[in-house]
Coordinates of C-alpha atoms in Angstrom, one line a residue:
X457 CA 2.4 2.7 23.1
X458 CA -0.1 2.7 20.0
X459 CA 1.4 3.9 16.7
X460 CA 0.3 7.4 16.5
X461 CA -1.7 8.3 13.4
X462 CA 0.4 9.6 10.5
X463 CA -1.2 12.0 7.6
X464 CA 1.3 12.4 5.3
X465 CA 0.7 8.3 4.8
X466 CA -2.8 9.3 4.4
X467 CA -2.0 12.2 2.2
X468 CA 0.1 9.9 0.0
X469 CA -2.7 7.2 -0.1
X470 CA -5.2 9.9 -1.5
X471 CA -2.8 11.0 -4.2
X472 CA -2.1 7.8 -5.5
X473 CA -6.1 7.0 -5.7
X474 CA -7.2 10.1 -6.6
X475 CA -4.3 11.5 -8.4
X476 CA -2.3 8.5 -10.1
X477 CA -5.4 6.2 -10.4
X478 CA -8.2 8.8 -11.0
X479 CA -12.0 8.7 -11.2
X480 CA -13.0 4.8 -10.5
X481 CA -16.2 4.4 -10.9
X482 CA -18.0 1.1 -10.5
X483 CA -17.0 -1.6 -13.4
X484 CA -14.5 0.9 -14.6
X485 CA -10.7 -0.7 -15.2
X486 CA -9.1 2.1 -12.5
X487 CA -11.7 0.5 -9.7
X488 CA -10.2 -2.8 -10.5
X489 CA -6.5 -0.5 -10.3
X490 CA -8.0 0.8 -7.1
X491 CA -8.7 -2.5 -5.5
X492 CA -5.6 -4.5 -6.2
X493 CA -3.7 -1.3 -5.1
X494 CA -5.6 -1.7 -1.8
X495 CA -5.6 -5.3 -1.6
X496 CA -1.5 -5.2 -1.9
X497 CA -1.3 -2.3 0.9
X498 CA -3.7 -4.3 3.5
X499 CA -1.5 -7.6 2.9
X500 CA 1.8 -5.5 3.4
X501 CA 0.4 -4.6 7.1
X502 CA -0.2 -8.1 7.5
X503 CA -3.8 -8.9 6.6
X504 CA -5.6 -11.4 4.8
X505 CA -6.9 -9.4 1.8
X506 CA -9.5 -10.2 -1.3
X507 CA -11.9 -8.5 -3.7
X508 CA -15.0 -10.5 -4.1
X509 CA -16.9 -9.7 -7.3
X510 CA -20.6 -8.8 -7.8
X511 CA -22.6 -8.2 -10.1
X512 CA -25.7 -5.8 -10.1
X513 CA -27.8 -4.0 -12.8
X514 CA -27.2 -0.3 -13.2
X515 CA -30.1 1.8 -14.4
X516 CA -29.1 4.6 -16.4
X517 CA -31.6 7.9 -16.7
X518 CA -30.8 10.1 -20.1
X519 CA -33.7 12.0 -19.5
X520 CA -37.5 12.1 -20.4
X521 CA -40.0 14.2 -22.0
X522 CA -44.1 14.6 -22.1
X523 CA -45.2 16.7 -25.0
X524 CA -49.2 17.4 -24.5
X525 CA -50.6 18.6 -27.8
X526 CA -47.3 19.5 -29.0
X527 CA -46.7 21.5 -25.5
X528 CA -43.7 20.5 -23.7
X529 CA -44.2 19.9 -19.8
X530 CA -41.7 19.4 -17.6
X531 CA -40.8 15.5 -15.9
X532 CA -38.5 13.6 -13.9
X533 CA -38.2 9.7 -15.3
X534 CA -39.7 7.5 -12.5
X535 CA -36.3 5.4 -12.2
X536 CA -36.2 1.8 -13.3
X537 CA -38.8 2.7 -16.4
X538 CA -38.0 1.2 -19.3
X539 CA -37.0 3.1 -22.7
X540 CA -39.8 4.1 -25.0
X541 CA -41.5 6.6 -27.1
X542 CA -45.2 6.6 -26.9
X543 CA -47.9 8.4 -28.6
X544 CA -52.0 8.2 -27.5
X545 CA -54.7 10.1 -25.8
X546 CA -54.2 10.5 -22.3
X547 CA -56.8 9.6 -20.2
X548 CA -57.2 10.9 -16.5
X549 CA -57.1 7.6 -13.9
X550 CA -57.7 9.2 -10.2
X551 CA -55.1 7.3 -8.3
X552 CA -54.5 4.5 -10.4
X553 CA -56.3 1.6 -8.2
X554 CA -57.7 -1.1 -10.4
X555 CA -61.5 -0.1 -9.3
X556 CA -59.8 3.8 -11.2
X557 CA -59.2 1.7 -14.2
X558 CA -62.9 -0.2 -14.1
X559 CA -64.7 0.7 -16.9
X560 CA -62.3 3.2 -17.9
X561 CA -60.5 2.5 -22.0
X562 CA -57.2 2.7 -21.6
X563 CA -55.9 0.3 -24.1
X564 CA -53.0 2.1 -26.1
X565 CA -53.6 5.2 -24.5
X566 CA -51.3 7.4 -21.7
X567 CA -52.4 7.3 -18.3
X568 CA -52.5 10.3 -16.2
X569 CA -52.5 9.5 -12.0
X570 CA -52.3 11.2 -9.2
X571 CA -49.5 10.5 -6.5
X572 CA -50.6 9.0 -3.1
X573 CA -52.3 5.8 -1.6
X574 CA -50.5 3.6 -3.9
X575 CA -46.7 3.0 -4.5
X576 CA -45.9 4.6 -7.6
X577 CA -44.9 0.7 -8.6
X578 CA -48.2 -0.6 -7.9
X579 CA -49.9 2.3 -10.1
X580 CA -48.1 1.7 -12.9
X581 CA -48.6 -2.0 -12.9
X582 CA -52.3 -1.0 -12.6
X583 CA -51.8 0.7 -15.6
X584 CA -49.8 -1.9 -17.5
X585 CA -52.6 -4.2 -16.6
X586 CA -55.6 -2.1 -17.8
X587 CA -53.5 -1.8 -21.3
X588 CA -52.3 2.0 -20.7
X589 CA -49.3 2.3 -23.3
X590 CA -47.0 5.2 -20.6
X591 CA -47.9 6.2 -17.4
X592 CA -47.6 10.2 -16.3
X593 CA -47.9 10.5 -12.3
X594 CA -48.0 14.2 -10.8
X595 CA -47.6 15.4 -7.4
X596 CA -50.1 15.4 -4.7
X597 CA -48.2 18.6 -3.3
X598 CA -46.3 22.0 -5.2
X599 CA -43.3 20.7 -7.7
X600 CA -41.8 17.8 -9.2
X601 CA -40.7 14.6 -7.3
X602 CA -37.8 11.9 -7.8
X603 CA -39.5 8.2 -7.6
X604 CA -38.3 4.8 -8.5
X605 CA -40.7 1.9 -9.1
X606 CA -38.4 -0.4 -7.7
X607 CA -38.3 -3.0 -10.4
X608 CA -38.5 -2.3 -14.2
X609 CA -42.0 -1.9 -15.2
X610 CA -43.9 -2.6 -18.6
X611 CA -44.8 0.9 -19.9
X612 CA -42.6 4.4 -19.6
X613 CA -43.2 6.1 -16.3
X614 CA -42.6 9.9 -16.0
X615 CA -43.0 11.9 -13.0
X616 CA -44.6 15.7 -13.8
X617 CA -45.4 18.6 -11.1
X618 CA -48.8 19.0 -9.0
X619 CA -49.4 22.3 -10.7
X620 CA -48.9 20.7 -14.6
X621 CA -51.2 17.8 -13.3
X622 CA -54.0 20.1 -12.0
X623 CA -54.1 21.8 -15.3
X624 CA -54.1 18.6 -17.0
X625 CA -56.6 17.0 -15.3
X626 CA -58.5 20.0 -15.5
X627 CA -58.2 20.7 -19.3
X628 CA -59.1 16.6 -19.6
X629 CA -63.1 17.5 -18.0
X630 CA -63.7 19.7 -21.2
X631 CA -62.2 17.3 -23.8
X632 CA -59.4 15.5 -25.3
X633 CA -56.0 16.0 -25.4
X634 CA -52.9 13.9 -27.4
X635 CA -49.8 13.3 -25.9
X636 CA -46.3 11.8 -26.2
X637 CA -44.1 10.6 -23.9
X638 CA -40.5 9.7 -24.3
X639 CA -38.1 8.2 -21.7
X640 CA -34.5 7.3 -22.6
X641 CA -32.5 5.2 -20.2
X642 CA -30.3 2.0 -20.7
X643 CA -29.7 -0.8 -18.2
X644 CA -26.1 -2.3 -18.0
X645 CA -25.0 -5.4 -16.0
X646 CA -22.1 -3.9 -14.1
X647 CA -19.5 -6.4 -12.4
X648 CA -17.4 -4.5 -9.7
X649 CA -15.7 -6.0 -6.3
X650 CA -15.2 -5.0 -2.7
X651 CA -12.1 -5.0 -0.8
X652 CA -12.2 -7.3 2.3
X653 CA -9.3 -7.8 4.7
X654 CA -9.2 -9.3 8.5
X655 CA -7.0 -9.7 11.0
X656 CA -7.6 -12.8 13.6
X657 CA -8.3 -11.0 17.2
X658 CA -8.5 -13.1 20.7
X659 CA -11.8 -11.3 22.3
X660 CA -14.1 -13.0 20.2
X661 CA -15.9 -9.9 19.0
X662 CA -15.2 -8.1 15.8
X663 CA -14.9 -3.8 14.5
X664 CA -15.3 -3.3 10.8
X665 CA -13.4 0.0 9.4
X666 CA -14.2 1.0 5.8
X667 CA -16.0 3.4 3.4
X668 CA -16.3 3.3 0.0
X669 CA -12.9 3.5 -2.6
X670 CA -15.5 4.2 -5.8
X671 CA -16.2 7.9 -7.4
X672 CA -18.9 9.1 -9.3
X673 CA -17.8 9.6 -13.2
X674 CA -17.0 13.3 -13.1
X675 CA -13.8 13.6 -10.7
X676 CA -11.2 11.8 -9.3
X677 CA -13.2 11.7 -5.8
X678 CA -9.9 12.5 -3.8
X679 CA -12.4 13.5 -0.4
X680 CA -15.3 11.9 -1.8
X681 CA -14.2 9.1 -0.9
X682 CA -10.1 8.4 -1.2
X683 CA -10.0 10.7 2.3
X684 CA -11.9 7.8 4.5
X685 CA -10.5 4.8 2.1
X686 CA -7.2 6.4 3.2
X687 CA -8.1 7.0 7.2
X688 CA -9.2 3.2 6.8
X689 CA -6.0 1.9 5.9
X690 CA -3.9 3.7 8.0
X691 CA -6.4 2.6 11.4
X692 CA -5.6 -0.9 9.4
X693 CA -1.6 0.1 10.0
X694 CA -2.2 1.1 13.7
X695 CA -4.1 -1.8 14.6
X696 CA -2.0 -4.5 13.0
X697 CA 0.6 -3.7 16.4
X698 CA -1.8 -5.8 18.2
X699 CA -5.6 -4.9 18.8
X700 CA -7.9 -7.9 21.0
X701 CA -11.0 -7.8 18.7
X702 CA -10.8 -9.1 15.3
X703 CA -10.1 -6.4 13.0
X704 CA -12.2 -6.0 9.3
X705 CA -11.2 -3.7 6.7
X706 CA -13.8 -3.6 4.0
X707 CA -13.8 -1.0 1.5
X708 CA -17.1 -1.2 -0.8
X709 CA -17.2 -0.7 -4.5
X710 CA -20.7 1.1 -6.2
X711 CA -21.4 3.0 -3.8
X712 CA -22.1 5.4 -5.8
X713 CA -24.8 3.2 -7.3
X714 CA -26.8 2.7 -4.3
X715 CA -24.8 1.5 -1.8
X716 CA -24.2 -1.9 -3.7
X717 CA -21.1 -3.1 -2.0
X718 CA -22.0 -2.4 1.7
X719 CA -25.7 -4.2 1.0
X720 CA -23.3 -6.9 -0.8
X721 CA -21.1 -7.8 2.0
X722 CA -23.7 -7.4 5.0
X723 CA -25.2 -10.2 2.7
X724 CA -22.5 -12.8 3.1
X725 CA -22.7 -12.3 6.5
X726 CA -24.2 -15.3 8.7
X727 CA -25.8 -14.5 12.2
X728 CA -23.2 -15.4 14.2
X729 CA -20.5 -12.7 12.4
X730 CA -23.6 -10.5 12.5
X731 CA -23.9 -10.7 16.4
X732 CA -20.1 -10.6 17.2
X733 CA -19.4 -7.5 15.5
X734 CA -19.4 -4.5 18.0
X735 CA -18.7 -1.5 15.4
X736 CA -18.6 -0.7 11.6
X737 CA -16.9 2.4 11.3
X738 CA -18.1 4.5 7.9
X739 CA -15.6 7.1 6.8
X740 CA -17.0 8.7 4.2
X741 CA -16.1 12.2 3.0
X742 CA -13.8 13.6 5.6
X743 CA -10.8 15.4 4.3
X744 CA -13.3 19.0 3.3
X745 CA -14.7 21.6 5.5
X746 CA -14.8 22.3 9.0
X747 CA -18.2 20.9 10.5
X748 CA -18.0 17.0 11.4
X749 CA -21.3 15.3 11.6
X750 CA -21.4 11.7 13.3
X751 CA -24.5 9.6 12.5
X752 CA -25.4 6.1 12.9
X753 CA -25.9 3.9 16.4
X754 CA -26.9 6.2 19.1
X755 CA -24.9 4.4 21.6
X756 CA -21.5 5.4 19.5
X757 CA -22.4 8.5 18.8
X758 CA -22.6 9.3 22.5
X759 CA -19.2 7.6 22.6
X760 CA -17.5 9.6 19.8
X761 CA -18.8 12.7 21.2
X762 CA -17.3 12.7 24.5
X763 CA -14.0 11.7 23.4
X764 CA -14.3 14.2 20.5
X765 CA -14.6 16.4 23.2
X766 CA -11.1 15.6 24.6
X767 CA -9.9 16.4 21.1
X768 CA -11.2 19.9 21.0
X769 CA -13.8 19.0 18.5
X770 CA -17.2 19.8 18.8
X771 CA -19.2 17.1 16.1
X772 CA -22.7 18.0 15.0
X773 CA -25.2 14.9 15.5
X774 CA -27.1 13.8 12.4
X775 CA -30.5 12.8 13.1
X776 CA -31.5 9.2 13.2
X777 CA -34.4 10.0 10.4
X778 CA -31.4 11.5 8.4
X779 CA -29.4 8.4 8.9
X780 CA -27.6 9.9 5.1
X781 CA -26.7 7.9 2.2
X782 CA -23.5 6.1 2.7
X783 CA -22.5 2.1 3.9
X784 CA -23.3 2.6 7.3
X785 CA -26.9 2.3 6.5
X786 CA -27.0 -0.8 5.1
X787 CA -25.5 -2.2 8.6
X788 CA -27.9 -0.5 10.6
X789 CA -30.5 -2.5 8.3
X790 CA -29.0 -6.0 10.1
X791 CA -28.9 -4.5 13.2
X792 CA -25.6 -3.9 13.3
X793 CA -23.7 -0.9 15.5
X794 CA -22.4 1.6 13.2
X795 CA -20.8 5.1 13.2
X796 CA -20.8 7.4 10.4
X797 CA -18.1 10.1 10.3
X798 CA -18.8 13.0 7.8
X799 CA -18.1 16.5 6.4
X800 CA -20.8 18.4 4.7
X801 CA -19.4 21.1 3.2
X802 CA -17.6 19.9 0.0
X803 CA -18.0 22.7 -2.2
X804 CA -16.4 20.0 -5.1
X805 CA -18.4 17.3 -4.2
X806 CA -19.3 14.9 -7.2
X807 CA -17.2 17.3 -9.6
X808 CA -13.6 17.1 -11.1
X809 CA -12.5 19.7 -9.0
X810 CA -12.4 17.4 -6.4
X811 CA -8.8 16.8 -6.5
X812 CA -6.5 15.8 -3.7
X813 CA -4.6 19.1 -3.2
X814 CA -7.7 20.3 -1.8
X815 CA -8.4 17.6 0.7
X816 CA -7.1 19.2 3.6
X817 CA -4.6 17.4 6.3
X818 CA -5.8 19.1 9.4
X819 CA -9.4 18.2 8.8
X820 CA -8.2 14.0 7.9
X821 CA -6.0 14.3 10.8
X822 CA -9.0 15.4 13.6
X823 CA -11.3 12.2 12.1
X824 CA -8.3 9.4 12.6
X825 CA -7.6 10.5 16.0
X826 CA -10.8 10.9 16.4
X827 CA -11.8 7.2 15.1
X828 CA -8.6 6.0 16.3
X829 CA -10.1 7.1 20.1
X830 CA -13.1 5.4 19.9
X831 CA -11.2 1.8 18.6
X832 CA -9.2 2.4 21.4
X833 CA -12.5 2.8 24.2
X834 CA -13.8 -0.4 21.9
X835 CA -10.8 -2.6 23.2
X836 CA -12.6 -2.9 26.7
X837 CA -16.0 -3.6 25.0

């Protein structure tokens, strides 16, 4: 018979990351800690184990601010703007198409433009081009918005609400108006790692187990996410008895960042590892709250349901145009199968209260046997 799945191994893996090792964000010295801890415990089951480094650039928002004749209105930084403080008329530019720009003087000045059409990239480059010194974009529908440009641009970019906009573009018919815009944001070249381990199979095909080991800055991340590094490591345990498909273990750094460390190692991937692997299994968040939400490939979610089933658990689906922000998503970019196992309701996520006394060995216990199930109904796959 299988090993059977053991919590209080899990329980101890989650203190020892989340209590003895702490908050590890990307870069940080206790993420290096985190991975050679990691890498030791997947080479005592009997895996091959390594951290391959990357290296990304990490853009860090401290906040803008657009003062229209010494009035203060509200923004969001449009993310990847460069720092800056600029001073000039603004000057309404429709939505910011070069033919908006035509004939329009720009040169020094602060370009107002509505959202839509465009990408909010594109505008701004219009505006960079025409000689606009900042560019202030506001909503085509009630609030504020979040927007990145994708790529650093030339000028400051600020987001502002439809309604601030409106009155803007309004107050611009009857005459001029001065305004400063101010953005403050850094960008740091951060190197962090993953954590890769495999064990040889004799089927051919391979399963990937993993979630991310990171946390954000603020807490130790015990649930978010030392609960599924922990489920991970102990399926590593279960699997090393003898499993026929190859067996992965990859646990991603910078998460936290944008998924850096899943779209890193789907990168190294050739085709042929591509098309032999049969399931990546994303743990991510799973040790807080009662609801369990599965997302992902629609063929395992149909698979982890019914067995859930047999488990007495009743998982909530997560729809496909919700696919959620965690490493399975940058699988399902290459095509590849993956399962997403999830708990919503963290009341400490991303704070320092999230500690590992309150990650909750029932709830861990119900998503091992739970992903240990569907590993099992993989073997026949």
């Amino acid at each position: 018979a299988p090993a059977s799945f053991d919590t209080n191994r899990v329980m101890a893996t989650v203190r020892m990351l989340a209590g003895q090792i702490g908050s590890r964000p990307a870069g940080s010295d206790a993420a290096r800690q985190a991975a050679q801890y990691l890498v030791q415990e997947l080479r005592s089951l009997g895996y091959e184990a390594e951290t391959p480094p990357f290296t990304f650039r990490d853009y860090i928002d401290r906040g803008s601010e657009l003062r229209v004749d010494g009035r203060l209105v509200g923004t969001n930084t449009l993310r990847n703007s460069p720092a800056g403080a600029v001073r000039g008329q603004l000057v309404a530019a429709g939505l910011g198409r070069p033919e908006d720009f035509a004939g329009l003087e720009v040169r020094g000045k602060i370009a107002l433009i509505q959202r839509g059409v465009l990408t909010f990239r594109d505008k701004v480059r219009n505006a960079a081009a025409a000689g606009a010194a900042a560019a202030v974009i506001y909503n085509n529908q009630p609030g504020n918005f979040r927007g990145t440009l994708g790529e650093p641009s030339q000028i400051p970019a600020v987001s502002i609400s439809q309604e601030d906009g409106d009155a803007l573009a309004e107050q611009l018919r009857n005459g001029q108006l001065q305004a400063e815009v101010t953005v403050r944001s850094e960008v740091r070249e951060i190197t962090d790692q993953n954590v890769v381990a495999r064990r040889a199979g004799t089927s051919g095909r391979i399963v990937i187990i993993g979630g991310q080991y990171d946390s954000v800055p603020d807490g130790p991340g015990a649930n978010d996410n030392a609960s599924g590094t922990a489920i991970s490591l102990e399926l590593a345990r279960i699997l090393a008895a003898g499993y026929p498909h190859e067996v992965r273990v990859v646990l991603f750094g910078a998460e936290e960042n944008g998924l850096i460390g899943s779209a890193e190692y789907v990168r190294t991937l050739d085709a042929d590892t591509k098309g032999r692997i049969i399931a990546m299994l994303n743990l991510d968040m799973v040790g807080v709250g009662e609801r369990l939400r599965l997302g992902g490939s629609s063929e395992l979610i149909n698979l982890a349901s019914e067995l859930a089933g047999s488990l007495g658990l009743r998982p909530e689906r997560i729809p496909p145009d919700q696919a959620g922000g965690s490493d399975h998503v940058s699988f399902l970019r290459e095509n590849i199968p993956a399962l997403f196992f999830w708990r919503p309701d963290d009341p400490a996520y991303h704070t320092a209260n999230d500690r590992p006394e309150n990650v909750e060995p029932a709830r861990v216990e119900e998503v091992g046997r739970l992903a240990l199930a569907v590993l099992e109904a993989l073997k026949n796959r």
